[in-house]
PDB file of C-alpha atoms in Angstrom:
ATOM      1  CA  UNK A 337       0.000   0.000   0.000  1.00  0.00           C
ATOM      2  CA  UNK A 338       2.818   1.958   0.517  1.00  0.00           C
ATOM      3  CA  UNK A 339       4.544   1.773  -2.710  1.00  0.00           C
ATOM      4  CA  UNK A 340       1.104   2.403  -4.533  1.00  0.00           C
ATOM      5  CA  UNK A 341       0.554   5.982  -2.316  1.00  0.00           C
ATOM      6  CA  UNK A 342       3.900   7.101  -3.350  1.00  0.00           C
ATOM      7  CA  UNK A 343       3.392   5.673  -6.811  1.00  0.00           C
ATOM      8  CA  UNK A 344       0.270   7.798  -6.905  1.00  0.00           C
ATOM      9  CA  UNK A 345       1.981  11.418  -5.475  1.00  0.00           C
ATOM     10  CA  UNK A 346       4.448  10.357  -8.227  1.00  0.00           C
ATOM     11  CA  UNK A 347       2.001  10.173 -11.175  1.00  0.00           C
ATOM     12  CA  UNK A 348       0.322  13.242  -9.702  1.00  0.00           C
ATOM     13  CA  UNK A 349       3.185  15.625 -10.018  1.00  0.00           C
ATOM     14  CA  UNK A 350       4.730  14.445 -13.045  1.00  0.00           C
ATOM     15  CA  UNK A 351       1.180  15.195 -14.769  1.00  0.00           C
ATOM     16  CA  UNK A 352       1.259  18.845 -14.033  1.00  0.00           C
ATOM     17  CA  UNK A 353       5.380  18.737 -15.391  1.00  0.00           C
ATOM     18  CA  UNK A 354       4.070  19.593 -19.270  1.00  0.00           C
ATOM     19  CA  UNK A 355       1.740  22.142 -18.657  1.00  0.00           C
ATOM     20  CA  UNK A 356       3.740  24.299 -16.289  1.00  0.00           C
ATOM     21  CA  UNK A 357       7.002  23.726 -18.494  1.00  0.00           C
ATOM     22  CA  UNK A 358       5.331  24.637 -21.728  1.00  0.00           C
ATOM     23  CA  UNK A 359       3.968  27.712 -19.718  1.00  0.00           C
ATOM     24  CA  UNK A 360       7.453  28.789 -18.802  1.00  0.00           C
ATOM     25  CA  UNK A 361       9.209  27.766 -21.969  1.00  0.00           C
ATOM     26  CA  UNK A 362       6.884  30.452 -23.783  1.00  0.00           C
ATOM     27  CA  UNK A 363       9.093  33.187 -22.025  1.00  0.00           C
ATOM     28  CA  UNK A 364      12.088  32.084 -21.204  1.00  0.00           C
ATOM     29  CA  UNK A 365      14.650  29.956 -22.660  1.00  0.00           C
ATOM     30  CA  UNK A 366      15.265  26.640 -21.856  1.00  0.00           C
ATOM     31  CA  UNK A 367      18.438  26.710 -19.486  1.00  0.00           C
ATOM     32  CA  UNK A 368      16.647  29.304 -16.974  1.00  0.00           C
ATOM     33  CA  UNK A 369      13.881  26.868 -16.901  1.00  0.00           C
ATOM     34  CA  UNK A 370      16.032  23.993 -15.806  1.00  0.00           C
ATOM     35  CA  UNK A 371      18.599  25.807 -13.993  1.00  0.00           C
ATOM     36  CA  UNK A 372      14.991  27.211 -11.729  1.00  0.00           C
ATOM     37  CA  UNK A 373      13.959  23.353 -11.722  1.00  0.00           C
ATOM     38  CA  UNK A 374      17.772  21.888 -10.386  1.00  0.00           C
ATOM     39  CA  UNK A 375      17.666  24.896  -7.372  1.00  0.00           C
ATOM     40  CA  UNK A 376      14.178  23.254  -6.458  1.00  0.00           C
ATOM     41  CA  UNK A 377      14.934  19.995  -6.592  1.00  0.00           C
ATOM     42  CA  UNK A 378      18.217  20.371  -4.638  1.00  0.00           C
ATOM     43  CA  UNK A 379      16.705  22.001  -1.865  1.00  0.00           C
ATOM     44  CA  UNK A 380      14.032  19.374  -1.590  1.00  0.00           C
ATOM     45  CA  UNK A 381      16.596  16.525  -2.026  1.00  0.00           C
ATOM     46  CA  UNK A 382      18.684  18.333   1.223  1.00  0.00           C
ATOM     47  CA  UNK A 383      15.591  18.722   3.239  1.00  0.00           C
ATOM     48  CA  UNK A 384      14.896  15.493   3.000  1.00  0.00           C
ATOM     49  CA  UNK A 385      18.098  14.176   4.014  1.00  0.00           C
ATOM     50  CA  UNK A 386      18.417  16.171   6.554  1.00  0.00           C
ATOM     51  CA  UNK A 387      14.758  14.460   8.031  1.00  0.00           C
ATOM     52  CA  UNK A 388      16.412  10.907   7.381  1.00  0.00           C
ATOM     53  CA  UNK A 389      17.644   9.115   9.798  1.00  0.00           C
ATOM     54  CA  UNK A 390      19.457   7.381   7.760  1.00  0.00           C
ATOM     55  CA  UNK A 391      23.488   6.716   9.058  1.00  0.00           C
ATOM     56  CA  UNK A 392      25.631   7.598   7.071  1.00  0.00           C
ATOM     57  CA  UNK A 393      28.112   4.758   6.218  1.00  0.00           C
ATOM     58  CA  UNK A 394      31.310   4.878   4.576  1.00  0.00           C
ATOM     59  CA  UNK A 395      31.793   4.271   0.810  1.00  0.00           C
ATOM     60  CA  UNK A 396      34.457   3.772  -1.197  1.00  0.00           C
ATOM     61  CA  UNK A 397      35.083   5.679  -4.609  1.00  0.00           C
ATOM     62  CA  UNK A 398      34.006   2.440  -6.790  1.00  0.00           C
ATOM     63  CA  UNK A 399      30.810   2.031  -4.905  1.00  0.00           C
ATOM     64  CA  UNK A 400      29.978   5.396  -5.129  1.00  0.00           C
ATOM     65  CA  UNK A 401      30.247   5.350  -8.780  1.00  0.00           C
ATOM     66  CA  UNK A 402      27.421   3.432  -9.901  1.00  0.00           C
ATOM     67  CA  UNK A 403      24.985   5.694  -7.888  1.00  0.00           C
ATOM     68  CA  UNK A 404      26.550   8.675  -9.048  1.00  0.00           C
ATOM     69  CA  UNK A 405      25.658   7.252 -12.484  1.00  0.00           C
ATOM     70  CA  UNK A 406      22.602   6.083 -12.117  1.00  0.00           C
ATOM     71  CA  UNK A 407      21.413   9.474 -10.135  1.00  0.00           C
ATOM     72  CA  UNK A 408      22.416  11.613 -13.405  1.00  0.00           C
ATOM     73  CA  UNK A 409      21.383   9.776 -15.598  1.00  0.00           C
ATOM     74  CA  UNK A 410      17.936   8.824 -14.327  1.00  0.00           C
ATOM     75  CA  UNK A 411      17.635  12.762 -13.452  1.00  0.00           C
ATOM     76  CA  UNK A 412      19.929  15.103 -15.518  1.00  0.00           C
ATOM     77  CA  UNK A 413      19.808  13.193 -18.749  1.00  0.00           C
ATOM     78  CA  UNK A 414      16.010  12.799 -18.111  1.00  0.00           C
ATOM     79  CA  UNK A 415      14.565  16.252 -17.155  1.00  0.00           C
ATOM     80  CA  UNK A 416      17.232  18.012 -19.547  1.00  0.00           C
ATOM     81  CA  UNK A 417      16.382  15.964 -22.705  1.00  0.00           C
ATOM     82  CA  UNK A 418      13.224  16.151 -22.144  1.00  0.00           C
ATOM     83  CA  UNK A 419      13.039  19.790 -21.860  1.00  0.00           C
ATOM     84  CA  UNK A 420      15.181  20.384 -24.535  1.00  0.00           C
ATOM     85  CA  UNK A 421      12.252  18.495 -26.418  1.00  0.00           C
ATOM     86  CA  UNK A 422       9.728  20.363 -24.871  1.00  0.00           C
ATOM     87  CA  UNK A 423      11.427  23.443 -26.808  1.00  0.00           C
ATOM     88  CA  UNK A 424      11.620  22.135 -29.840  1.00  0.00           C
ATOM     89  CA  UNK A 425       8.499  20.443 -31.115  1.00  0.00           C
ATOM     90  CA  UNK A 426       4.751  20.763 -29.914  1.00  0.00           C
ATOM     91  CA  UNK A 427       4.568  19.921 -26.352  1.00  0.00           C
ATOM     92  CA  UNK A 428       2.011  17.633 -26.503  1.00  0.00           C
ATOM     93  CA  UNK A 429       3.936  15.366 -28.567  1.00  0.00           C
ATOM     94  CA  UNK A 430       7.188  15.533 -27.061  1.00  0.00           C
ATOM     95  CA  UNK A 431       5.448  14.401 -23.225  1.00  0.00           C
ATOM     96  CA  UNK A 432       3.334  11.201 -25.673  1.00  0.00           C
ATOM     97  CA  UNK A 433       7.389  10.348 -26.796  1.00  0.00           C
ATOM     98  CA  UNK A 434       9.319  11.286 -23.523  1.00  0.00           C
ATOM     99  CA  UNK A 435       6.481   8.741 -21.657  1.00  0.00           C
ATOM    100  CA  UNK A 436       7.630   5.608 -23.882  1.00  0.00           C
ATOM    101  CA  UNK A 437      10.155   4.789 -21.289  1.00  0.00           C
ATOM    102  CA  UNK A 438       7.647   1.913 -19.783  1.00  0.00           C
ATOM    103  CA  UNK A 439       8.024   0.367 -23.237  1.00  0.00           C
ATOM    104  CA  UNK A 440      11.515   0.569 -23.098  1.00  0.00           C
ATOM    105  CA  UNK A 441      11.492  -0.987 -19.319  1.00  0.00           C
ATOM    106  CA  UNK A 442       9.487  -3.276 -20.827  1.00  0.00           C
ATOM    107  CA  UNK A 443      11.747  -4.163 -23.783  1.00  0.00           C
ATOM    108  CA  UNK A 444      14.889  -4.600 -21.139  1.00  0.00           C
ATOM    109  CA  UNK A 445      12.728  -6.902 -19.523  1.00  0.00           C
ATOM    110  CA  UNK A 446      12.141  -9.010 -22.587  1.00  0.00           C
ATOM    111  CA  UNK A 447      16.036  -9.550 -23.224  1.00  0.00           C
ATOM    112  CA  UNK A 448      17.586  -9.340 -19.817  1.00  0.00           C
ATOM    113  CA  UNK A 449      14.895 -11.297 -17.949  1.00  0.00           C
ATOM    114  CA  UNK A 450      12.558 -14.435 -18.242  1.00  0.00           C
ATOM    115  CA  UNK A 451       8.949 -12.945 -18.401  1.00  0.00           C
ATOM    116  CA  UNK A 452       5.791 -15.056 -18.139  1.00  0.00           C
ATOM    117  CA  UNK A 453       4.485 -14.341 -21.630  1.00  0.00           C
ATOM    118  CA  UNK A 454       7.503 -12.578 -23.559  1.00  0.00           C
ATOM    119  CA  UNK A 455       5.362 -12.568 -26.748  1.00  0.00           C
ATOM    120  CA  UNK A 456       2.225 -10.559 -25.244  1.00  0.00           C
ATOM    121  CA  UNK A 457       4.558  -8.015 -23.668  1.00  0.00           C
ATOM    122  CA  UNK A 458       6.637  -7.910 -27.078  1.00  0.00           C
ATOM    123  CA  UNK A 459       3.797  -7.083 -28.969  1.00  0.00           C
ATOM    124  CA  UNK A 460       2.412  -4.877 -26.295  1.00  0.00           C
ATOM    125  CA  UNK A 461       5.678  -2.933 -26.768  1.00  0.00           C
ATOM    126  CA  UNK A 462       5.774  -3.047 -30.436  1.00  0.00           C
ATOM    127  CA  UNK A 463       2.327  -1.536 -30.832  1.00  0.00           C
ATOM    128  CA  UNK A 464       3.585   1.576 -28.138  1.00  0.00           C
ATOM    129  CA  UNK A 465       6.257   2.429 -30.712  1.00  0.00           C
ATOM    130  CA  UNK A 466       3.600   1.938 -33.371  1.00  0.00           C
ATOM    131  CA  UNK A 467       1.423   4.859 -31.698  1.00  0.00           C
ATOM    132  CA  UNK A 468       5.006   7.076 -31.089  1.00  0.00           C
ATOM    133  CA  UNK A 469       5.217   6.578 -34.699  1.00  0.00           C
ATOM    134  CA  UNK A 470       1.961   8.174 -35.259  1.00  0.00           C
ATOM    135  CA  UNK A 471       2.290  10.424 -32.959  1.00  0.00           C
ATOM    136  CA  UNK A 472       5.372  12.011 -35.321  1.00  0.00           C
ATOM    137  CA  UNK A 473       3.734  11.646 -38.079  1.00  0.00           C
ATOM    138  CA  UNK A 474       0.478  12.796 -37.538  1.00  0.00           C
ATOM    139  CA  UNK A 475       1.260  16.308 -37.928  1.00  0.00           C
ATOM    140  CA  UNK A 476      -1.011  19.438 -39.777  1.00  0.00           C
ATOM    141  CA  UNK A 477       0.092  18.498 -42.820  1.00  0.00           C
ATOM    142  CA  UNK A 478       0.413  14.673 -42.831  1.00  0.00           C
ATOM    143  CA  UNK A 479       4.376  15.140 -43.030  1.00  0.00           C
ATOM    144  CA  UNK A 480       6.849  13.274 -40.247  1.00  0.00           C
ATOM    145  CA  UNK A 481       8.808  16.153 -38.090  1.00  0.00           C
ATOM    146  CA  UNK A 482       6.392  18.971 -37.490  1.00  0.00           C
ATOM    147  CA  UNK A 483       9.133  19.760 -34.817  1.00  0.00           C
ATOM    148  CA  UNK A 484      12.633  19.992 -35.063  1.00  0.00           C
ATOM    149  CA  UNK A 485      14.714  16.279 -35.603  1.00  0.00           C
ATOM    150  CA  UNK A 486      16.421  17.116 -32.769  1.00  0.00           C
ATOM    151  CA  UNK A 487      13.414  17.714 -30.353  1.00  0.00           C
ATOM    152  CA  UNK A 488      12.244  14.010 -30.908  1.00  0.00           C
ATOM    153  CA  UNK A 489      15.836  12.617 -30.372  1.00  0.00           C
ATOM    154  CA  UNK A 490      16.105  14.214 -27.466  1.00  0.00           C
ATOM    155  CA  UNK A 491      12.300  13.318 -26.463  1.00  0.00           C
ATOM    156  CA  UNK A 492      13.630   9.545 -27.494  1.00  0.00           C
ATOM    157  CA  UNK A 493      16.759  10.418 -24.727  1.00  0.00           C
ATOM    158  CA  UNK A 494      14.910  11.354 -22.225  1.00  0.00           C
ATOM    159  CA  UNK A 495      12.962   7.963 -22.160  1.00  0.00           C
ATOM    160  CA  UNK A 496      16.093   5.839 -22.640  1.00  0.00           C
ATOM    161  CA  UNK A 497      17.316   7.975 -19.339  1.00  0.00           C
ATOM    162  CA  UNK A 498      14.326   7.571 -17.167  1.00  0.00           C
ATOM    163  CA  UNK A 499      13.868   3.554 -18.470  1.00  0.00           C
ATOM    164  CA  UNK A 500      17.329   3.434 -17.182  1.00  0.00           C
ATOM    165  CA  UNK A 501      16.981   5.011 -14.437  1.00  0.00           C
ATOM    166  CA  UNK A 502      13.907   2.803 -13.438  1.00  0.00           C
ATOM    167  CA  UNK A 503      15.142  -0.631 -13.929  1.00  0.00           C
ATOM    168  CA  UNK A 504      18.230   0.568 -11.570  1.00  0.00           C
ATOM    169  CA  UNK A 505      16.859   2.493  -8.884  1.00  0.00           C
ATOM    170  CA  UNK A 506      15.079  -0.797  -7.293  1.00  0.00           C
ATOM    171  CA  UNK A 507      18.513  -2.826  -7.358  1.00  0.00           C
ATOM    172  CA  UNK A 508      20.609  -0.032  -5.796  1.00  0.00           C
ATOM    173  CA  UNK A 509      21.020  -0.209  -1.933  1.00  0.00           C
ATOM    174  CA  UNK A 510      21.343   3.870  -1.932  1.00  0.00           C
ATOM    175  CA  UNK A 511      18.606   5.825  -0.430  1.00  0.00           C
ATOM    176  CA  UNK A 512      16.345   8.032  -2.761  1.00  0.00           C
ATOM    177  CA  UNK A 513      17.652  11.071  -1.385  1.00  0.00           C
ATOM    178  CA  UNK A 514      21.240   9.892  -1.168  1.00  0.00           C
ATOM    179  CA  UNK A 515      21.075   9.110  -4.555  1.00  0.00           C
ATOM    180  CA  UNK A 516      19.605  12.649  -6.264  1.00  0.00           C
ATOM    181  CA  UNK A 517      20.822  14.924  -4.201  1.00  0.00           C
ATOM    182  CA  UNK A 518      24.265  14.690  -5.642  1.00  0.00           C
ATOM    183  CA  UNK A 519      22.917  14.781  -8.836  1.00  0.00           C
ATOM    184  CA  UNK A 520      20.483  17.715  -8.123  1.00  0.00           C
ATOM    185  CA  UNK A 521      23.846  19.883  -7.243  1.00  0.00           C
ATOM    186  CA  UNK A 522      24.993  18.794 -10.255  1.00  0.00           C
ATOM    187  CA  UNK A 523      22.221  19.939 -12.229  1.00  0.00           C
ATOM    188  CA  UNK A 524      22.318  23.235 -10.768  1.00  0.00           C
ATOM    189  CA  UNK A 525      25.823  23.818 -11.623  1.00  0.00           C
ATOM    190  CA  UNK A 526      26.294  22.762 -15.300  1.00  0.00           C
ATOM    191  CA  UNK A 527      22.261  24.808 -16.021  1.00  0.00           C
ATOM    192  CA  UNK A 528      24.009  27.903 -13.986  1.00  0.00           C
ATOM    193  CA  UNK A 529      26.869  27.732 -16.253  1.00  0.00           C
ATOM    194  CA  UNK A 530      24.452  27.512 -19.493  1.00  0.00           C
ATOM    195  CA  UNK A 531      21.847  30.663 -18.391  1.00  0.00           C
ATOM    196  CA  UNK A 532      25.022  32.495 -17.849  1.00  0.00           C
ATOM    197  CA  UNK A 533      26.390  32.117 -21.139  1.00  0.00           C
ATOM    198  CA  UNK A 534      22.936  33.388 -22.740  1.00  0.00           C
ATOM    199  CA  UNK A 535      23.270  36.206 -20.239  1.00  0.00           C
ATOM    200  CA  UNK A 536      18.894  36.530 -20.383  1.00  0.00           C
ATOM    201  CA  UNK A 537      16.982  38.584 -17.416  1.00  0.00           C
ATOM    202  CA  UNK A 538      16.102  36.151 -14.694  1.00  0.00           C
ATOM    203  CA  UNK A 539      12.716  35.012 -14.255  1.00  0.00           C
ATOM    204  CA  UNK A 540      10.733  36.741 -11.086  1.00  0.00           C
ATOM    205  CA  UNK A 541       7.009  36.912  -9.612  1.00  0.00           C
ATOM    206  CA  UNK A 542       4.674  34.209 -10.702  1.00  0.00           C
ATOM    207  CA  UNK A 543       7.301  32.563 -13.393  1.00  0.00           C
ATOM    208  CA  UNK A 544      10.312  32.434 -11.015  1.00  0.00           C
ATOM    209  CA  UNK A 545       7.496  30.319  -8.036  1.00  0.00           C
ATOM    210  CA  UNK A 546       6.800  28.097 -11.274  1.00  0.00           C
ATOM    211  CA  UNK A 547      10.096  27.277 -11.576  1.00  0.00           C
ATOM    212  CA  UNK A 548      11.105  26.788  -8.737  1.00  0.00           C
ATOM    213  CA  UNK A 549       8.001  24.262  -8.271  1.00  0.00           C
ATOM    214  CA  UNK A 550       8.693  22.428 -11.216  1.00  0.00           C
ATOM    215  CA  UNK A 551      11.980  21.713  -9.308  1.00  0.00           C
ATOM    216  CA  UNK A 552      10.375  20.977  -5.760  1.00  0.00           C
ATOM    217  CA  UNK A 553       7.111  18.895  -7.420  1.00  0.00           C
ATOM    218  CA  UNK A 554       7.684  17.237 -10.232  1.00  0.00           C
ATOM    219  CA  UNK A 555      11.243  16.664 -10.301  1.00  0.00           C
ATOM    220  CA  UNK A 556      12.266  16.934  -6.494  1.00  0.00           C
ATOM    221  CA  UNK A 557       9.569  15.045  -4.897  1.00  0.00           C
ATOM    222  CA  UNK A 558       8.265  13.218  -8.053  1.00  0.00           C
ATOM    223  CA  UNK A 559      11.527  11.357  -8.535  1.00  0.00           C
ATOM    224  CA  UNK A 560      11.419  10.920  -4.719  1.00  0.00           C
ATOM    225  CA  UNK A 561       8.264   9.094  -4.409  1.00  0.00           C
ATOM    226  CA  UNK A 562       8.568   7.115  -7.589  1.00  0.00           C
ATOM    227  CA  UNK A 563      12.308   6.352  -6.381  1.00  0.00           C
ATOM    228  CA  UNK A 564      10.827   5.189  -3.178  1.00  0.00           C
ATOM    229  CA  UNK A 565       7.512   3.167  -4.583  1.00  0.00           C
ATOM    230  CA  UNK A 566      10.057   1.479  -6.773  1.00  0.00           C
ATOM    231  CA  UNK A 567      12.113   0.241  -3.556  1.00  0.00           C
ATOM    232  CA  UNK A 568       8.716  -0.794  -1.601  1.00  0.00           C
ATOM    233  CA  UNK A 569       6.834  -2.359  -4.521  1.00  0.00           C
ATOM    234  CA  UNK A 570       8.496  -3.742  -7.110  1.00  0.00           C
ATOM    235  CA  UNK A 571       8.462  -2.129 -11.020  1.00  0.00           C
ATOM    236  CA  UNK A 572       5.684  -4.406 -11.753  1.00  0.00           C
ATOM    237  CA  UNK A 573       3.289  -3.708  -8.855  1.00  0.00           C
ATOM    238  CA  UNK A 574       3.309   0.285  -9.071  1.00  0.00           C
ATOM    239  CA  UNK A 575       3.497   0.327 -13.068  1.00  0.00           C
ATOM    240  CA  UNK A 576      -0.092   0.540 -13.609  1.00  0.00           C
ATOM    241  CA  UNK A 577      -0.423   3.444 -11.641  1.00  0.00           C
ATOM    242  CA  UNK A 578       2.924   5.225 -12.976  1.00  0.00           C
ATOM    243  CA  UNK A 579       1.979   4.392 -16.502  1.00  0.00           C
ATOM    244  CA  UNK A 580      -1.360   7.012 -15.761  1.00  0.00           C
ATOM    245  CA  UNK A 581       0.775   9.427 -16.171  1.00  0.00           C
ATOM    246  CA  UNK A 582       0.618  10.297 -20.280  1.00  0.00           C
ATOM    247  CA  UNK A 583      -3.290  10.063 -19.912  1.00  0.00           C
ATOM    248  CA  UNK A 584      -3.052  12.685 -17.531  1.00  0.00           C
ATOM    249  CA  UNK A 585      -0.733  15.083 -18.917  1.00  0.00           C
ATOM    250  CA  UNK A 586      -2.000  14.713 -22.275  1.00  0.00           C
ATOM    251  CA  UNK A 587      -5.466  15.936 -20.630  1.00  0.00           C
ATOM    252  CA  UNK A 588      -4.120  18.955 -18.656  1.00  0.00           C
ATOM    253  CA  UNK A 589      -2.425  19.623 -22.107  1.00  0.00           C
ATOM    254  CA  UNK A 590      -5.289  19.403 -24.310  1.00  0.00           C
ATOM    255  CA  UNK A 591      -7.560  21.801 -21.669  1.00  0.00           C
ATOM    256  CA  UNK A 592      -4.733  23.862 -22.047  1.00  0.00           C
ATOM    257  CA  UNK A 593      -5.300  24.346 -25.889  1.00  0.00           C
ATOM    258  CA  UNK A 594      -2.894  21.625 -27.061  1.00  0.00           C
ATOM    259  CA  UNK A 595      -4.282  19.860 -29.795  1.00  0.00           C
ATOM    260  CA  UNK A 596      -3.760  16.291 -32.018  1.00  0.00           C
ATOM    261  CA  UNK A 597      -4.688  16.044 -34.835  1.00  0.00           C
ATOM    262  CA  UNK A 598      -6.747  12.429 -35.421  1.00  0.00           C
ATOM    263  CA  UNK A 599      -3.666  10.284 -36.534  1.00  0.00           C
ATOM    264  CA  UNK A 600      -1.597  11.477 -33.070  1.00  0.00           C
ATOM    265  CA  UNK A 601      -4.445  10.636 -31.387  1.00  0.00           C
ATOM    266  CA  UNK A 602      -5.072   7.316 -32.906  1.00  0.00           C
ATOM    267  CA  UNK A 603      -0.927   7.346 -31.718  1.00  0.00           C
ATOM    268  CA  UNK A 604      -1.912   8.598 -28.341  1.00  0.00           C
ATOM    269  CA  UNK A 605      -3.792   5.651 -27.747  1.00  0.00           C
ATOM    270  CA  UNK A 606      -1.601   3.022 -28.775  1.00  0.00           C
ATOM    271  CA  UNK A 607       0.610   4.491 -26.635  1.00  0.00           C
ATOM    272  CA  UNK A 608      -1.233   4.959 -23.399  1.00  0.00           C
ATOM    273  CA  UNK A 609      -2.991   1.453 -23.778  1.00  0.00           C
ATOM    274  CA  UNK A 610       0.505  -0.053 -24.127  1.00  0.00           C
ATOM    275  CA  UNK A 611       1.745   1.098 -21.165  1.00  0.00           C
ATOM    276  CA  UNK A 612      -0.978  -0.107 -19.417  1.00  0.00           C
ATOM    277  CA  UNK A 613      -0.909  -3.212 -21.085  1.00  0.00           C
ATOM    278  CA  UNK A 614       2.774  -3.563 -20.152  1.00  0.00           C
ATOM    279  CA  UNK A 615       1.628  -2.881 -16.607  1.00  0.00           C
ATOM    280  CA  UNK A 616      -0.727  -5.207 -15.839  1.00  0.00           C
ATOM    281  CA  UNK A 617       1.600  -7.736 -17.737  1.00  0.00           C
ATOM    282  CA  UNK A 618       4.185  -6.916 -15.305  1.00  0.00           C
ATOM    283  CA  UNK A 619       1.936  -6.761 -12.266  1.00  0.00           C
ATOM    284  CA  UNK A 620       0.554  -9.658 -12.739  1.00  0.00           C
ATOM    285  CA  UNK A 621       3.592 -11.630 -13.370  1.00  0.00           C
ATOM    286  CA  UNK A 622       5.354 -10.573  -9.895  1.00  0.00           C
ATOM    287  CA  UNK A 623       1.919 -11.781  -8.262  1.00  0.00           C
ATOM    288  CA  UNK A 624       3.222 -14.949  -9.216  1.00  0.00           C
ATOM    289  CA  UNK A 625       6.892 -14.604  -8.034  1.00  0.00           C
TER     290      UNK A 625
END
């Protein structure tokens, strides 16, 4: 029950992620966003470990290592990909693409593990790249690429990063908060370095609180309560819930004004109803375990 309530604050906060990013990226450029988003998530990764009580043991350099990795890739390489993506095709498109990374968890479990039914979560998989290919191509004028080629890489990144980051976070012995918080500092000092090379006005009032709460919410204490549902319950058992999580920013997003035309959305649901597929494959199989 645990793992499902954290699960659920997870999916929550990541939903709201789009909306509030595309709102931001509208004004300002991408590097103030995530440089805004690191300084959030820092200070939500130190408050928490200063609340653990958690000893601190001793580590060597190689142990640390893996961690280290895992941390920045799972949460640099994710949230800066993805916004990168965010900037440079429609919004709506780059969240459907940057939420294939269940399909991709799904895919490492196919040839690193010994699933139940392989060929049900194959195809499952295959028709969730099916829908991301729709998703590209079902721009205004029927043409693949409405957005930059570089904005779906990137959106393609970002889900290789958080897929990554998923499978490993559950076989680490590291605490969530031991784990991003090093990365978080991280963050904050390579996005300093890139708003101050564009030298821009800082965001204030309204846009610098957004900011700063994409940082605290959907990166700080989203990848905190997914990190931590992952630990309690097992990919399988909380991947329904996490896998709600395109439905509902892709609904915040269309309120919003976002639109699809009918071939994304025929994409849209391929890709949502994979993931769900995938999860309930996944569930189901640990039940069994």
């Amino acid at each position: 029950m645990s793992a499902l309530v954290f699960a659920t604050g997870a999916v929550a906060l990541w939903s709201t992620n789009a909306l509030v990013g595309k709102s931001l990226l509208a004004s300002h450029p991408v590097s103030q966003v995530q440089f805004l988003q690191f300084v959030g998530a820092a200070l939500v990764f130190a408050a928490i470990r200063l609340m653990s009580r958690e000893k601190a043991t001793a580590i060597t350099a190689s142990t640390a290592l893996v961690p280290l990795a895992v941390g920045f890739i799972g949460l640099v390489g994710t949230m800066v990909l993805q916004y990168i993506a965010f900037a440079s095709m429609p919004v709506i498109e780059a969240n459907l693409v940057a939420y294939t990374w269940p399909l991709m968890v799904a895919a490492a479990v196919i040839a690193f593990e010994n699933p139940r039914r392989p060929a049900l979560l194959g195809l499952a998989a295959a028709l969730g790249f099916v829908g991301v290919a729709l998703v590209i191509s079902g721009g205004r004028d029927r043409t693949w690429f409405q957005g930059d080629l570089a904005g779906y890489l990137c959106a393609f990144g970002s889900a290789l990063c958080m897929a990554f980051y998923s499978v490993m976070v559950g076989r680490l012995a590291t605490s969530p908060d031991r784990l991003l918080l090093p990365s978080s500092l991280v963050g904050v000092a390579l996005t300093l370095i890139w708003s101050a090379r564009e030298g821009i006005a800082w965001p204030t009032g309204v846009d610098l609180a957004l900011g700063l709460y994409l940082g605290a919410g959907p990166m700080g204490l989203g990848y905190y309560f997914w990190s931590r549902a992952l630990k309690l319950g097992g990919s399988g058992k909380v991947a329904v819930i996490a896998y709600l999580t395109p439905i509902a920013s892709t609904l915040l997003l269309t309120l919003s004004g976002e639109r699809l035309t009918t071939t994304a959305i025929a994409g849209a649901v391929l890709v949502v109803g994979s993931c769900i597929a995938v999860g309930l494959e996944r569930s189901e199989a640990e039940n069994y375990v």
